[in-house]
Coordinates of C-alpha atoms in Angstrom, one line a residue:
M1 CA 19.4 -10.4 -14.0
S2 CA 18.2 -7.2 -15.6
Q3 CA 18.6 -4.0 -13.9
E4 CA 17.4 -0.6 -15.0
S5 CA 18.3 2.9 -13.7
D6 CA 15.2 5.0 -12.9
T7 CA 15.4 8.7 -11.8
E8 CA 11.6 9.3 -12.3
R9 CA 9.1 9.2 -9.4
T10 CA 8.2 5.6 -9.7
A11 CA 7.1 4.7 -6.2
G12 CA 3.4 5.2 -5.8
D13 CA 3.8 6.8 -2.4
L14 CA 5.8 9.7 -4.0
R15 CA 3.2 10.9 -6.4
N16 CA 1.5 13.4 -4.3
T17 CA 4.4 14.5 -2.0
G18 CA 5.6 17.4 -4.1
L19 CA 9.1 16.0 -3.8
S20 CA 11.6 15.0 -6.4
L21 CA 13.9 12.1 -6.0
K22 CA 17.5 12.9 -4.7
H23 CA 18.9 9.6 -5.5
E24 CA 19.0 7.4 -8.6
R25 CA 17.4 4.0 -8.1
T26 CA 18.1 0.7 -9.9
W27 CA 15.3 -1.8 -10.0
D28 CA 16.2 -5.5 -10.4
Y29 CA 13.2 -7.2 -12.4
E30 CA 14.6 -10.7 -11.8
L31 CA 14.2 -11.7 -15.4
D32 CA 16.3 -14.9 -14.9
R33 CA 13.7 -16.1 -12.5
I34 CA 10.9 -15.5 -14.8
V35 CA 12.6 -17.1 -17.7
E36 CA 13.3 -20.2 -15.6
A37 CA 9.6 -20.4 -14.6
V38 CA 8.6 -20.1 -18.2
E39 CA 10.9 -23.0 -19.1
E40 CA 9.7 -25.2 -16.3
R41 CA 6.2 -24.8 -17.1
D42 CA 6.6 -24.7 -20.9
A43 CA 4.7 -21.4 -20.7
K44 CA 3.4 -19.7 -23.9
K45 CA 1.7 -16.7 -22.4
I46 CA 3.4 -14.5 -20.0
G47 CA 1.4 -11.7 -18.1
L48 CA 3.1 -8.8 -16.5
Q49 CA 1.4 -6.5 -14.0
F50 CA 3.0 -3.2 -12.8
P51 CA 2.1 -0.7 -10.1
E52 CA 0.9 2.7 -11.3
G53 CA 4.3 4.4 -10.9
L54 CA 6.2 1.7 -12.8
K55 CA 3.9 1.3 -15.8
R56 CA 6.0 3.4 -18.1
R57 CA 8.8 0.7 -17.7
A58 CA 6.6 -2.1 -18.8
G59 CA 7.5 -2.0 -22.5
R60 CA 11.2 -2.0 -21.7
V61 CA 10.8 -5.0 -19.4
A62 CA 8.7 -6.8 -22.1
D63 CA 11.4 -6.1 -24.7
D64 CA 14.1 -7.7 -22.5
L65 CA 11.9 -10.7 -21.8
R66 CA 11.2 -11.2 -25.5
H67 CA 14.9 -11.3 -26.1
L68 CA 15.3 -14.1 -23.5
L69 CA 12.2 -16.1 -24.3
P70 CA 11.3 -18.6 -27.1
D71 CA 10.0 -17.0 -30.3
D72 CA 6.6 -18.7 -29.6
A73 CA 6.1 -17.1 -26.3
T74 CA 3.7 -14.1 -25.9
V75 CA 4.3 -11.4 -23.4
L76 CA 1.2 -9.5 -22.3
I77 CA 1.0 -6.4 -20.2
S78 CA -1.9 -5.6 -17.8
G79 CA -3.5 -2.2 -18.3
Q80 CA -5.6 -2.5 -15.2
P81 CA -4.9 -0.1 -12.2
C82 CA -2.7 -1.7 -9.7
Y83 CA -2.2 -0.2 -6.2
G84 CA -0.9 -3.3 -4.2
A85 CA -0.3 -6.9 -3.9
C86 CA -3.9 -7.3 -3.2
D87 CA -4.9 -5.8 -6.6
L88 CA -4.2 -8.6 -8.9
D89 CA -5.5 -8.7 -12.5
T90 CA -7.5 -11.9 -12.2
Y91 CA -8.7 -11.7 -15.9
M92 CA -5.0 -11.8 -17.2
M93 CA -4.1 -14.5 -14.5
R94 CA -6.7 -16.9 -15.9
R95 CA -5.6 -16.4 -19.4
T96 CA -1.7 -16.6 -18.9
D97 CA 0.5 -19.6 -18.0
V98 CA 2.8 -17.4 -16.0
F99 CA 1.7 -14.2 -14.2
V100 CA 4.3 -11.7 -12.9
H101 CA 3.4 -9.1 -10.3
F102 CA 6.1 -6.4 -10.0
G103 CA 6.5 -4.0 -7.1
H104 CA 5.1 -5.7 -4.0
S105 CA 5.8 -8.8 -1.9
P106 CA 3.5 -11.7 -1.8
M107 CA 0.2 -11.4 0.0
K108 CA -1.5 -14.5 -1.5
E109 CA 0.9 -17.5 -2.4
S110 CA 0.2 -19.1 -5.7
D111 CA 2.2 -21.4 -7.9
K112 CA 1.1 -19.3 -10.9
I113 CA 2.1 -15.9 -9.5
I114 CA 5.7 -14.7 -9.5
Y115 CA 6.1 -11.7 -7.2
V116 CA 9.1 -9.5 -7.9
P117 CA 9.3 -7.0 -5.1
L118 CA 11.7 -4.6 -6.9
F119 CA 14.1 -3.8 -4.0
S120 CA 15.7 -0.3 -3.8
N121 CA 19.3 0.1 -4.2
V122 CA 19.5 3.5 -2.1
D123 CA 21.6 3.4 0.9
V124 CA 19.5 3.9 4.1
T125 CA 22.4 4.6 6.4
P126 CA 22.8 8.4 5.8
I127 CA 19.1 9.0 6.5
M128 CA 19.1 6.8 9.5
E129 CA 21.9 8.8 10.8
E130 CA 20.0 12.1 10.3
S131 CA 16.9 10.5 12.0
L132 CA 18.9 10.2 15.3
S133 CA 18.0 14.0 15.9
E134 CA 14.3 13.0 16.2
L135 CA 14.8 9.8 18.2
T136 CA 15.2 10.0 21.9
T137 CA 18.7 8.9 23.0
P138 CA 19.1 5.3 24.4
E139 CA 19.6 6.8 27.8
E140 CA 16.2 8.4 27.6
D141 CA 14.3 5.5 25.9
D142 CA 16.4 2.6 24.6
A143 CA 13.4 1.1 22.6
V144 CA 12.5 1.9 19.1
G145 CA 10.1 0.2 16.8
L146 CA 11.4 -0.3 13.2
V147 CA 9.2 -0.6 10.2
T148 CA 9.7 -0.2 6.4
T149 CA 8.1 -1.0 3.0
A150 CA 8.6 -4.0 0.7
Q151 CA 11.1 -1.9 -1.4
H152 CA 13.6 -1.6 1.5
M153 CA 13.0 -5.1 3.1
N154 CA 16.4 -6.2 1.5
Q155 CA 18.1 -3.8 4.1
F156 CA 15.9 -4.5 7.1
D157 CA 18.5 -6.5 9.0
E158 CA 21.1 -3.9 8.4
M159 CA 18.8 -1.2 9.7
R160 CA 18.2 -3.1 12.9
S161 CA 21.8 -3.9 13.4
W162 CA 22.7 -0.2 12.7
L163 CA 20.2 0.8 15.6
E164 CA 21.4 -1.9 18.0
E165 CA 25.0 -0.8 17.5
R166 CA 24.0 2.6 18.8
G167 CA 22.4 1.2 22.0
Y168 CA 18.8 1.0 20.9
D169 CA 16.5 -2.0 21.9
V170 CA 14.9 -2.6 18.4
E171 CA 11.4 -3.9 18.6
T172 CA 9.9 -5.6 15.6
R173 CA 7.3 -8.1 14.6
R174 CA 5.5 -9.5 11.7
G175 CA 1.9 -8.1 11.8
D176 CA -0.5 -10.7 10.3
E177 CA -1.0 -12.8 7.3
R178 CA -1.4 -9.9 4.9
L179 CA 2.2 -9.1 5.7
T180 CA 5.1 -11.1 4.1
N181 CA 7.9 -9.9 6.4
E182 CA 8.7 -8.9 9.9
G183 CA 8.7 -5.1 10.2
Q184 CA 6.8 -4.6 7.0
V185 CA 3.9 -2.2 6.7
L186 CA 1.3 -1.8 4.0
G187 CA -0.9 1.1 3.1
C188 CA -3.8 -0.7 4.7
N189 CA -2.1 -2.5 7.4
Y190 CA 0.3 -1.3 10.2
A191 CA 0.1 -4.4 12.7
S192 CA 4.0 -4.6 12.5
A193 CA 4.1 -1.3 14.4
D194 CA 2.1 -2.9 17.4
V195 CA 5.3 -3.1 19.4
D196 CA 6.5 -2.3 22.9
A197 CA 8.0 1.1 22.0
D198 CA 6.8 4.8 22.3
Q199 CA 8.7 5.8 19.1
I200 CA 8.5 4.2 15.6
L201 CA 11.3 4.7 13.0
Y202 CA 9.7 4.3 9.4
V203 CA 12.3 4.0 6.8
G204 CA 10.8 4.5 3.3
G205 CA 9.5 6.8 0.7
G206 CA 6.4 9.0 0.9
K207 CA 4.2 10.1 3.8
F208 CA 1.2 7.9 3.3
H209 CA 2.4 4.8 5.2
P210 CA 3.7 6.6 8.2
L211 CA 0.6 8.8 8.4
G212 CA -1.6 5.8 8.6
L213 CA 0.8 4.2 11.2
A214 CA 0.5 7.4 13.3
M215 CA -3.3 7.3 13.0
E216 CA -3.6 3.7 14.1
H217 CA -1.0 4.2 16.9
P218 CA -1.7 7.7 18.2
D219 CA 0.3 7.1 21.4
K220 CA 3.5 6.6 19.4
K221 CA 5.8 9.3 17.9
V222 CA 6.4 8.3 14.2
I223 CA 9.6 9.5 12.6
I224 CA 9.8 9.3 8.8
A225 CA 13.3 8.6 7.5
D226 CA 12.9 9.0 3.7
P227 CA 16.1 7.7 2.0
V228 CA 15.0 8.5 -1.5
N229 CA 14.1 12.2 -0.8
N230 CA 16.7 12.5 1.9
V231 CA 14.5 14.0 4.3
V232 CA 13.6 13.4 8.0
T233 CA 10.0 14.5 9.3
I234 CA 7.6 13.7 12.0
A235 CA 4.1 12.2 11.0
D236 CA 1.4 14.8 11.6
T237 CA -2.0 13.6 11.5
E238 CA -3.8 17.0 12.4
K239 CA -4.7 18.0 8.8
F240 CA -5.9 14.6 7.8
M241 CA -8.0 14.3 11.0
K242 CA -9.7 17.6 10.1
Q243 CA -10.6 16.3 6.7
R244 CA -12.0 13.1 8.1
Y245 CA -14.1 15.0 10.8
G246 CA -15.3 17.3 8.0
A247 CA -16.5 14.4 5.8
V248 CA -18.3 12.8 8.9
H249 CA -20.2 16.0 9.7
R250 CA -21.3 16.5 6.0
A251 CA -22.6 13.0 6.0
M252 CA -24.7 13.2 9.1
D253 CA -27.7 14.6 7.2
A254 CA -27.5 11.9 4.4
E255 CA -30.9 10.2 3.6
E256 CA -29.5 7.7 1.1
W257 CA -26.3 6.0 1.3
G258 CA -24.3 4.0 -1.4
V259 CA -22.3 1.1 0.1
V260 CA -19.4 0.3 -2.1
F261 CA -18.2 -3.2 -2.3
C262 CA -14.9 -3.6 -4.2
T263 CA -14.7 -6.6 -6.5
K264 CA -11.0 -6.7 -6.6
I265 CA -9.6 -10.0 -5.2
G266 CA -7.9 -8.9 -2.1
Q267 CA -10.0 -5.8 -1.2
G268 CA -13.6 -7.2 -0.6
R269 CA -15.2 -6.9 2.8
W270 CA -18.5 -8.5 1.9
D271 CA -19.6 -9.1 5.5
V272 CA -19.0 -5.4 6.4
A273 CA -20.9 -4.1 3.3
E274 CA -23.8 -6.6 3.8
E275 CA -24.3 -5.7 7.4
I276 CA -24.7 -2.0 6.6
V277 CA -27.2 -2.7 3.9
E278 CA -29.2 -5.1 6.0
N279 CA -29.5 -2.6 8.8
N280 CA -30.3 0.5 6.8
D281 CA -33.3 0.5 4.5
S282 CA -31.8 3.6 2.8
A283 CA -28.5 2.0 2.0
Y284 CA -27.9 0.4 -1.4
M285 CA -25.0 -2.0 -2.3
L286 CA -22.8 -0.9 -5.3
T287 CA -20.3 -3.4 -6.7
M288 CA -17.4 -2.2 -8.8
D289 CA -13.7 -2.9 -9.4
E290 CA -12.3 0.7 -9.7
V291 CA -13.9 3.2 -7.3
T292 CA -13.6 6.7 -8.7
P293 CA -15.4 10.1 -8.0
D294 CA -17.1 10.1 -11.5
R295 CA -18.6 6.8 -11.1
L296 CA -20.2 7.5 -7.8
T297 CA -21.5 10.9 -8.8
N298 CA -23.7 9.2 -11.5
F299 CA -25.7 7.4 -8.7
G300 CA -26.5 10.7 -6.9
F301 CA -26.6 9.3 -3.3
D302 CA -26.1 11.7 -0.4
A303 CA -23.1 9.9 0.9
Y304 CA -21.0 6.7 0.4
V305 CA -19.4 4.1 2.6
N306 CA -16.2 2.5 1.2
T307 CA -15.7 -1.2 2.3
G308 CA -12.8 -1.6 0.0
C309 CA -9.3 -0.6 0.1
P310 CA -8.9 2.2 2.8
R311 CA -6.7 4.2 0.6
I312 CA -9.8 5.1 -1.6
T313 CA -11.1 7.0 1.2
T314 CA -7.9 8.5 2.6
D315 CA -6.2 9.2 -0.7
D316 CA -9.1 10.3 -2.9
G317 CA -11.7 11.4 -0.2
P318 CA -11.4 15.2 -0.9
Q319 CA -12.1 14.5 -4.6
F320 CA -15.5 12.9 -4.1
K321 CA -18.4 15.3 -4.4
Q322 CA -20.3 13.6 -1.8
P323 CA -18.9 12.3 1.6
M324 CA -16.9 9.2 1.3
L325 CA -16.7 7.5 4.7
T326 CA -15.0 4.4 6.1
P327 CA -17.3 1.7 7.9
G328 CA -16.3 3.2 11.2
E329 CA -17.0 6.7 10.2
Y330 CA -20.3 5.6 8.9
K331 CA -21.4 4.5 12.4
I332 CA -20.3 7.8 13.7
A333 CA -22.4 9.7 11.1
I334 CA -25.6 7.7 11.9
G335 CA -25.0 8.0 15.6
E336 CA -24.0 4.5 16.6
K337 CA -20.5 5.6 17.7
P338 CA -19.2 8.7 19.4
L339 CA -17.3 11.3 17.4
D340 CA -14.2 10.8 19.3
S341 CA -14.0 7.1 18.3
L342 CA -12.8 8.1 14.6
S343 CA -9.9 5.9 13.7
F344 CA -7.9 4.9 10.6
D345 CA -9.4 2.1 8.6
T346 CA -7.2 -0.8 8.1
F347 CA -7.2 -4.3 6.7
H348 CA -6.2 -7.2 9.1
G349 CA -6.3 -10.6 7.7
T350 CA -8.7 -9.9 4.9
W351 CA -8.3 -11.5 1.6

């Protein structure tokens, strides 16, 4: 198995945190499994897809594979943006015999796709020890929900046992069919945190996942134990909520709306987009694969509704010149729902 040391900021959630890595990470690209699949299928074209933070490793992984594969095998690298397991390069999939998706756990099972989740080697025990200062003690509240990301699922049982040894009743569940593992959260799905516990311990890098979790479960205290940056914090949604309320208020005077339907395979909510357009004569359907501020500015509508990946709104929302709303926020802006119904946009069971 090929492993590679990586001290750069490779996980997508770390890009905007302003933090630098405190621990060296080693990724296992599972090249032996890829080579075995190529041999079994007598594959000639092998496609590789990497998330944004790992694209600079693509050339080295391709080189390693070339040394292991037959001379007549061709290795292709996807240049398409990739932000999750729902964001597959379907063009490359159709034109390769084996398609390898790195960095995420399976969301859509397929004989043609090989998912390599790239488990982290960072020891989570020290940061969990530090998180005890924010968790209530077992005597006060013995229940704690435990969640993590795909990169740390290889240590999930260890995390649960560690908490149980300290007297906690650890509540976990697998959310829905978009989630591969028990206790796993995605940037668009936090159903695994819907457990009988007032406090949730999120073990993983970055702040986006726990922020969304805290938004969807406002009654729970969300403790962030980041083993990569070696820091424990509490998810605070106040700044994010102010941004969202501001966007809704600016959109209330909009006369023309652009309704964005994302054509990426795992991100389309056609029924949602269609319903908005059918019920608003001043709403226009826009289909695109990559949703960017520049692309929307060219249309000149007063405001936009994003029915694709929720992270387009939450991550890039402030960069759009016109208000970019979620479907729920749109209903608030046009007066169909009260302002206090604002909530985090998530995907549940959508493919």
